[in-house]
XYZ file of C-alpha atoms in Angstrom:
506
model
C 190.908 114.828 51.613
C 192.734 117.660 49.726
C 191.502 120.736 48.224
C 193.296 122.152 45.339
C 193.518 125.998 45.352
C 192.747 128.269 42.121
C 195.486 129.552 40.005
C 194.713 133.353 40.722
C 194.841 132.372 44.650
C 197.926 130.573 44.556
C 199.612 133.413 42.595
C 198.418 135.971 45.468
C 199.965 133.824 47.930
C 203.302 133.521 46.480
C 203.106 137.539 45.896
C 202.591 137.850 49.718
C 199.340 139.994 48.644
C 197.581 139.729 51.820
C 195.646 142.739 53.698
C 198.360 144.775 55.677
C 197.271 144.545 59.506
C 195.814 141.120 58.933
C 196.318 137.922 60.765
C 198.607 136.584 57.816
C 200.242 139.878 56.984
C 203.238 139.057 59.463
C 203.930 135.722 58.577
C 203.332 135.652 54.354
C 204.834 139.694 53.930
C 207.585 139.734 56.053
C 211.057 139.591 54.685
C 212.228 136.305 55.542
C 215.436 133.881 54.228
C 214.405 130.985 52.168
C 215.316 127.511 53.822
C 215.411 124.065 52.299
C 212.788 121.462 54.040
C 214.222 118.385 55.317
C 213.451 115.290 53.552
C 211.089 112.367 55.041
C 213.041 110.437 57.128
C 213.330 106.348 57.000
C 214.008 104.180 60.196
C 216.849 103.006 58.013
C 218.212 106.556 57.829
C 219.106 106.398 61.454
C 219.843 103.125 62.256
C 223.108 102.116 60.917
C 223.088 98.420 60.657
C 220.230 96.394 62.112
C 222.370 93.077 62.717
C 224.351 94.613 65.231
C 221.936 97.321 66.928
C 220.326 95.635 69.907
C 217.445 97.084 71.110
C 217.447 95.655 74.341
C 220.956 96.468 75.402
C 221.380 100.308 76.583
C 223.879 102.145 74.806
C 227.043 102.494 77.371
C 229.359 104.341 76.084
C 233.117 103.717 76.928
C 231.519 101.069 79.484
C 230.035 103.659 81.568
C 226.087 103.003 82.649
C 223.674 104.857 80.511
C 222.790 108.605 82.083
C 219.335 108.977 81.388
C 217.651 113.257 82.179
C 214.062 113.352 83.707
C 212.027 116.693 83.788
C 208.248 116.376 85.571
C 205.577 119.276 84.684
C 202.978 119.146 87.351
C 199.990 120.983 85.833
C 197.556 119.840 88.745
C 196.766 117.522 91.695
C 193.400 116.771 92.834
C 191.048 113.853 94.040
C 192.893 113.224 97.224
C 191.016 110.748 98.819
C 192.006 109.747 102.540
C 189.829 106.818 102.859
C 191.824 104.940 99.955
C 195.056 106.958 100.396
C 195.290 108.257 96.733
C 195.458 110.990 94.936
C 195.669 112.351 90.917
C 197.957 114.265 89.136
C 198.353 115.547 85.700
C 201.856 115.437 84.343
C 204.152 116.201 81.559
C 206.845 113.237 81.553
C 210.227 113.732 79.308
C 213.225 111.575 79.691
C 216.347 112.711 77.587
C 219.359 109.789 76.824
C 222.141 109.952 74.274
C 222.690 106.700 71.644
C 225.803 106.774 69.890
C 225.033 103.912 67.967
C 222.452 105.639 66.091
C 223.357 107.676 63.079
C 222.292 111.215 61.878
C 220.611 111.807 58.425
C 222.509 113.392 55.592
C 220.155 116.130 54.966
C 219.644 117.017 59.025
C 220.082 120.873 58.655
C 217.588 121.826 61.814
C 218.493 121.615 65.471
C 216.284 118.515 65.660
C 214.145 116.095 64.057
C 210.400 115.032 65.123
C 210.511 110.964 64.738
C 207.503 108.714 64.568
C 206.625 107.575 67.712
C 206.347 104.091 66.326
C 210.055 104.055 66.086
C 210.197 103.436 69.795
C 209.587 99.728 69.462
C 212.522 99.505 67.327
C 215.225 101.662 69.322
C 216.344 101.048 72.522
C 214.987 103.345 75.475
C 214.574 103.486 79.162
C 212.380 101.468 80.862
C 210.612 103.596 83.425
C 208.132 103.243 85.311
C 205.634 104.861 88.242
C 206.534 102.569 91.242
C 203.688 104.060 93.356
C 201.075 104.173 90.827
C 197.745 102.741 91.159
C 196.220 103.600 87.561
C 197.776 105.272 84.263
C 195.766 107.032 81.741
C 197.795 108.072 78.596
C 195.757 110.869 76.882
C 194.767 110.537 73.254
C 192.540 113.680 72.945
C 192.800 115.166 70.237
C 196.328 113.091 68.678
C 198.146 110.820 71.210
C 200.068 113.417 73.522
C 203.512 112.272 72.883
C 206.478 113.002 70.700
C 210.047 112.046 70.074
C 212.781 114.610 69.160
C 216.141 113.472 67.485
C 218.785 116.022 68.105
C 222.127 116.988 66.539
C 224.063 115.471 69.034
C 222.379 111.650 68.794
C 220.557 112.501 71.747
C 216.490 111.646 71.844
C 213.998 113.066 73.979
C 210.442 111.453 74.779
C 208.136 113.643 75.925
C 204.594 112.461 76.949
C 201.324 113.523 79.086
C 200.004 111.023 81.547
C 197.230 110.969 84.199
C 198.280 109.203 87.330
C 196.439 107.812 90.336
C 199.244 107.346 92.696
C 199.056 106.018 96.539
C 200.120 108.142 99.458
C 200.757 106.499 102.917
C 199.101 108.969 105.057
C 199.142 109.178 108.743
C 196.356 110.604 110.677
C 197.437 111.076 114.347
C 197.374 114.588 113.819
C 194.121 114.839 111.816
C 192.772 117.375 110.847
C 196.206 119.242 111.826
C 198.399 116.976 109.806
C 201.149 117.177 107.138
C 200.799 114.768 104.548
C 203.809 114.182 102.216
C 202.939 112.462 98.964
C 205.363 111.319 96.282
C 205.732 110.499 92.621
C 208.181 107.676 92.329
C 210.068 106.741 88.906
C 212.257 103.560 88.906
C 213.761 101.480 86.530
C 212.068 97.800 86.074
C 214.560 95.829 84.375
C 218.184 97.572 84.414
C 220.780 97.903 87.891
C 222.760 100.865 88.482
C 225.313 99.122 86.520
C 223.727 99.496 83.224
C 221.251 102.420 83.746
C 220.958 105.981 86.002
C 218.492 107.783 86.614
C 219.086 111.853 86.834
C 217.041 114.948 87.432
C 218.039 117.227 84.385
C 220.120 119.873 85.628
C 218.456 122.951 83.857
C 214.722 122.733 84.775
C 214.059 119.414 86.672
C 210.888 120.214 87.879
C 208.097 122.677 87.160
C 204.540 123.138 89.458
C 201.784 124.866 88.486
C 201.456 127.720 90.959
C 197.710 128.000 90.227
C 196.991 124.362 92.102
C 194.259 125.027 94.302
C 192.853 121.803 96.499
C 189.694 121.815 98.379
C 190.915 120.698 101.918
C 194.865 120.493 101.378
C 197.362 123.112 100.509
C 200.501 122.552 98.633
C 203.311 124.226 100.959
C 206.407 122.623 99.542
C 207.460 120.446 96.566
C 211.134 118.941 96.069
C 213.031 116.165 94.214
C 215.299 113.655 95.684
C 216.679 110.150 94.852
C 214.974 107.107 96.058
C 217.558 104.157 94.278
C 216.649 101.209 96.259
C 217.900 97.902 96.753
C 216.658 94.551 96.263
C 217.853 91.188 96.162
C 218.893 91.171 92.348
C 220.575 94.345 93.081
C 220.032 98.362 92.937
C 217.749 99.648 90.977
C 217.641 103.569 90.114
C 214.800 105.730 90.863
C 213.795 109.276 91.249
C 210.594 110.811 93.247
C 208.843 114.053 93.409
C 208.045 115.052 97.038
C 204.861 117.268 97.685
C 204.241 118.502 101.121
C 200.417 119.053 102.081
C 199.159 121.183 104.953
C 195.404 120.483 105.936
C 193.518 123.759 105.888
C 191.719 124.083 109.344
C 188.687 126.131 108.212
C 186.260 123.634 107.374
C 186.925 121.726 110.306
C 187.127 124.869 112.179
C 183.099 126.184 111.754
C 182.006 122.246 110.663
C 183.341 120.334 113.756
C 185.231 122.512 116.562
C 182.934 125.215 117.044
C 179.384 123.382 116.914
C 181.195 120.839 119.695
C 182.074 123.838 121.899
C 178.715 125.224 121.796
C 177.140 121.545 122.402
C 179.314 121.168 125.620
C 178.446 124.733 126.490
C 174.897 124.126 126.322
C 175.051 121.056 128.787
C 176.146 123.405 131.347
C 173.126 125.224 131.546
C 171.789 122.705 133.758
C 173.749 124.216 136.377
C 171.738 127.332 136.671
C 168.321 125.141 136.778
C 166.939 124.767 140.403
C 167.512 120.788 141.446
C 163.879 120.405 141.906
C 163.608 120.513 138.116
C 164.660 116.634 137.483
C 162.714 116.535 133.756
C 164.621 119.817 132.501
C 168.183 118.958 133.468
C 168.257 114.982 132.833
C 166.909 115.744 129.163
C 169.397 118.647 128.920
C 172.342 116.438 129.741
C 171.238 113.130 127.634
C 170.285 115.460 124.757
C 174.087 117.159 124.648
C 175.439 113.804 124.867
C 173.621 112.390 122.398
C 174.284 115.203 119.837
C 177.942 115.235 120.570
C 178.247 111.327 119.737
C 176.569 112.119 116.228
C 178.870 114.933 115.707
C 181.789 112.602 116.419
C 180.821 110.154 113.948
C 180.164 112.625 111.111
C 183.738 113.640 111.636
C 185.013 110.145 110.880
C 182.979 109.860 107.951
C 185.825 110.596 105.188
C 188.644 108.774 107.204
C 189.722 105.029 106.859
C 189.046 103.139 110.253
C 192.569 103.750 111.911
C 193.193 102.046 115.021
C 195.363 104.702 116.700
C 194.416 107.729 118.312
C 193.745 111.207 116.098
C 193.897 114.630 117.422
C 190.265 115.049 116.326
C 189.394 111.709 118.549
C 191.035 113.092 121.663
C 188.977 116.892 120.960
C 185.647 114.740 120.611
C 186.385 112.317 123.446
C 187.095 115.080 125.797
C 184.094 117.112 125.137
C 182.182 113.639 125.648
C 183.910 113.476 128.993
C 182.866 116.895 130.155
C 178.917 116.671 128.882
C 178.968 113.403 130.635
C 180.605 114.922 133.986
C 177.936 117.588 134.042
C 175.006 114.762 133.962
C 176.806 112.943 136.842
C 177.186 116.566 138.435
C 173.460 116.280 138.935
C 173.747 112.734 139.911
C 175.456 114.572 142.905
C 173.355 116.825 143.705
C 169.922 114.574 143.463
C 172.236 112.475 145.995
C 172.951 115.428 148.157
C 168.964 116.454 148.016
C 167.884 112.951 149.473
C 164.392 112.377 150.338
C 163.508 116.119 149.467
C 162.547 115.729 146.247
C 160.579 112.138 146.867
C 158.955 114.507 149.921
C 157.910 117.054 147.460
C 156.338 114.366 145.201
C 154.523 112.760 147.538
C 153.026 116.319 149.126
C 152.182 116.940 145.747
C 150.295 113.599 145.524
C 149.066 114.052 148.925
C 147.371 117.504 148.162
C 145.837 116.025 144.970
C 143.932 113.049 146.982
C 142.741 115.628 149.458
C 141.110 117.731 146.732
C 139.589 114.745 145.249
C 138.344 113.815 148.624
C 136.888 116.852 149.470
C 135.366 117.332 146.199
C 133.518 113.674 146.232
C 132.376 114.366 150.016
C 130.753 118.038 148.676
C 128.901 115.937 146.077
C 127.766 113.170 148.355
C 126.307 115.439 150.617
C 124.084 117.259 147.510
C 122.928 114.130 146.511
C 121.955 112.895 149.957
C 119.731 116.518 150.317
C 118.220 115.747 147.184
C 117.317 112.337 148.183
C 115.526 113.235 151.721
C 112.576 114.846 149.641
C 108.923 113.678 151.148
C 107.998 110.365 150.079
C 104.977 110.656 147.103
C 101.303 109.688 148.624
C 100.629 105.845 148.160
C 96.976 104.595 147.639
C 95.750 102.361 149.769
C 94.637 98.979 148.634
C 97.400 97.794 147.243
C 99.056 94.463 148.053
C 102.636 93.620 148.556
C 103.489 90.473 146.856
C 106.102 89.676 149.818
C 103.933 88.518 152.645
C 106.663 86.345 154.909
C 107.716 88.973 157.398
C 110.847 86.442 158.658
C 112.659 87.376 155.403
C 112.184 91.128 155.739
C 114.534 93.855 156.339
C 113.559 96.655 158.422
C 114.999 99.384 156.107
C 113.832 97.475 153.238
C 109.977 97.337 154.716
C 110.304 101.351 155.772
C 111.669 101.679 152.091
C 108.938 99.773 150.562
C 105.077 100.015 152.272
C 102.904 97.162 151.606
C 101.287 98.973 149.145
C 103.956 99.642 146.900
C 104.867 96.969 144.610
C 108.127 96.535 142.934
C 106.398 95.673 139.620
C 104.704 99.414 139.723
C 108.123 101.137 139.959
C 110.560 102.538 137.263
C 113.908 102.929 137.218
C 114.383 106.265 138.395
C 112.053 105.104 141.334
C 114.047 102.144 142.167
C 117.464 104.824 142.208
C 115.800 106.669 144.443
C 114.911 104.080 146.813
C 118.139 102.353 146.903
C 119.765 105.750 148.184
C 117.163 106.437 150.486
C 117.802 102.779 151.864
C 121.475 103.538 152.156
C 121.043 106.549 154.251
C 118.620 104.910 156.193
C 121.021 102.034 156.991
C 123.713 104.959 158.261
C 122.077 106.832 161.362
C 124.715 109.529 161.668
C 125.122 109.977 157.819
C 123.099 113.518 157.806
C 125.006 114.375 160.922
C 127.674 117.163 160.735
C 130.975 115.675 160.980
C 132.868 115.671 164.618
C 135.612 118.540 164.602
C 139.126 117.232 163.719
C 141.278 116.097 166.979
C 144.546 117.742 166.882
C 147.443 115.103 167.691
C 149.256 115.711 170.841
C 152.526 116.486 170.372
C 155.301 116.181 173.016
C 158.187 118.616 173.000
C 160.457 115.588 171.631
C 158.306 115.679 168.629
C 158.471 119.365 168.175
C 162.549 118.716 168.387
C 162.260 116.152 165.624
C 160.357 118.213 162.997
C 162.629 121.371 163.531
C 165.565 118.869 163.056
C 164.335 117.557 159.951
C 163.675 121.112 158.892
C 166.892 122.104 159.408
C 168.407 118.959 157.909
C 166.566 119.323 154.509
C 167.430 123.039 154.363
C 171.036 122.419 154.693
C 170.988 119.651 152.081
C 169.229 121.569 149.786
C 171.900 124.257 150.496
C 174.854 122.092 149.833
C 172.970 121.001 146.521
C 173.158 124.456 145.260
C 176.658 124.787 146.726
C 177.604 122.365 144.384
C 175.966 123.824 141.509
C 177.526 127.103 141.737
C 181.111 125.532 142.445
C 180.465 123.792 138.954
C 179.448 127.148 137.071
C 183.035 128.195 137.574
C 184.900 124.783 137.358
C 183.429 123.375 134.210
C 184.146 126.679 132.089
C 187.687 126.585 133.632
C 188.839 123.152 133.009
C 187.291 123.552 129.403
C 189.188 126.216 128.914
C 192.564 124.966 130.039
C 191.865 122.035 127.755
C 191.256 123.976 124.858
C 194.727 125.916 125.522
C 196.877 122.969 125.693
C 194.824 121.308 122.990
C 195.742 123.664 120.478
C 199.300 124.420 122.033
C 200.032 121.119 121.601
C 198.734 120.463 117.826
C 199.238 123.794 116.242
C 201.233 126.152 118.337
C 200.199 129.226 120.702
C 200.250 131.831 119.435
C 199.275 130.152 115.914
C 202.108 129.969 113.910
C 201.691 131.508 110.131
C 202.789 128.925 107.840
C 205.357 129.429 104.887
C 203.684 129.028 101.881
C 206.487 129.636 99.078
C 206.634 126.543 96.947
C 209.987 124.769 96.133
C 210.052 123.758 93.147
C 213.463 121.913 93.568
C 216.491 121.419 95.930
C 219.860 122.498 94.802
């Protein structure tokens, strides 16, 4: 849709009557040299003869291989995924080559002309591709993000903006103290080095945005290089951009290392608990071991299931051994204590049984005293249904007089008579208990008891000595392990990393 301006508006634009200090004042009111615009180009204007121009053959000037200059601008690095070993990058990617077979338009007065991108299908261009790319996304908002320039020396510049998902072979042997090296590789797919050679632009080969920030990794170095590869069909030219990434330790220090060390230290509390507290010491050791296993599993979630041992595995496995050895230390203490813990349990059970027996005797005495009350007066003349004397029990007969019938008794009376019958069947039930007979001890028995007491005391002292030694041995061993671990993987004292970004090598 076109909009036609009114005549007075066109006149003001021609005269340059724009407000001073306005946004268009400098553009329209300033004095400038009049230049004639270039006329629109047609494809035939730059192509000498379509019958002699071969777009599949590179322009080998003088029989030499065509040289293509490359420039890469890295705008962002993100989405680094350790599980799939991939990362994403947004780049501006430019190629510059010369085609002496083209001709310049007669009316070309500027340094370069912008050509339609569709003309790339009809002229020769490099067959470059990203060797380690898994996905390439071409940006089309708000317009397709690529263009072509034709310079006065018959050289062509092609610039395009791309989002790349690239593979990166990562090594996790030093994880999380690892340094990863990832690359962007650009290679020719169909031309050997006899026909085509890629080179970096000698002026500015690589530009990396200095504001790139990664959540867990830090970009410490960037360099360019050559990765020309020999295949069975010949040598194919290749260029690469290499990123050196150092993993940040802060996240793992506060979420893995410090909590794990605290769990190991917590397991040492059992050395200060008395050996008789079996549930407390066993529960503390088992809980520490299970918590450490869960912590180890959580630290491996973001990594692929590799078969080699990582630095994190070394640390977590060593901490697990320390916690397990603290649990085994109490097993040794339990063995040294011998039967003392069992005797203590049996004495507690015996005391409980003795208390139950004493309370039962007191209740029985009270019940017998209540049952020895005088019997109620019975009315004469009542007949007893049982008259056979051969089947009578003397205790039963003394309990039931001839005039007392079972039919006339209620439930309470029957229970009282039953208790009275049991009391009479034991003639010495109400007699005071005989005095306890003290066992006769001999000098040999006294010696054995003294030896047992001394042996039990020695066993307990030996178990306590083991606990006291463990209070020193375990912390010292853990401190030595940490010094060796951090010195091997990080360096002691911790070196300061050189964080200067190298954009390219000379």
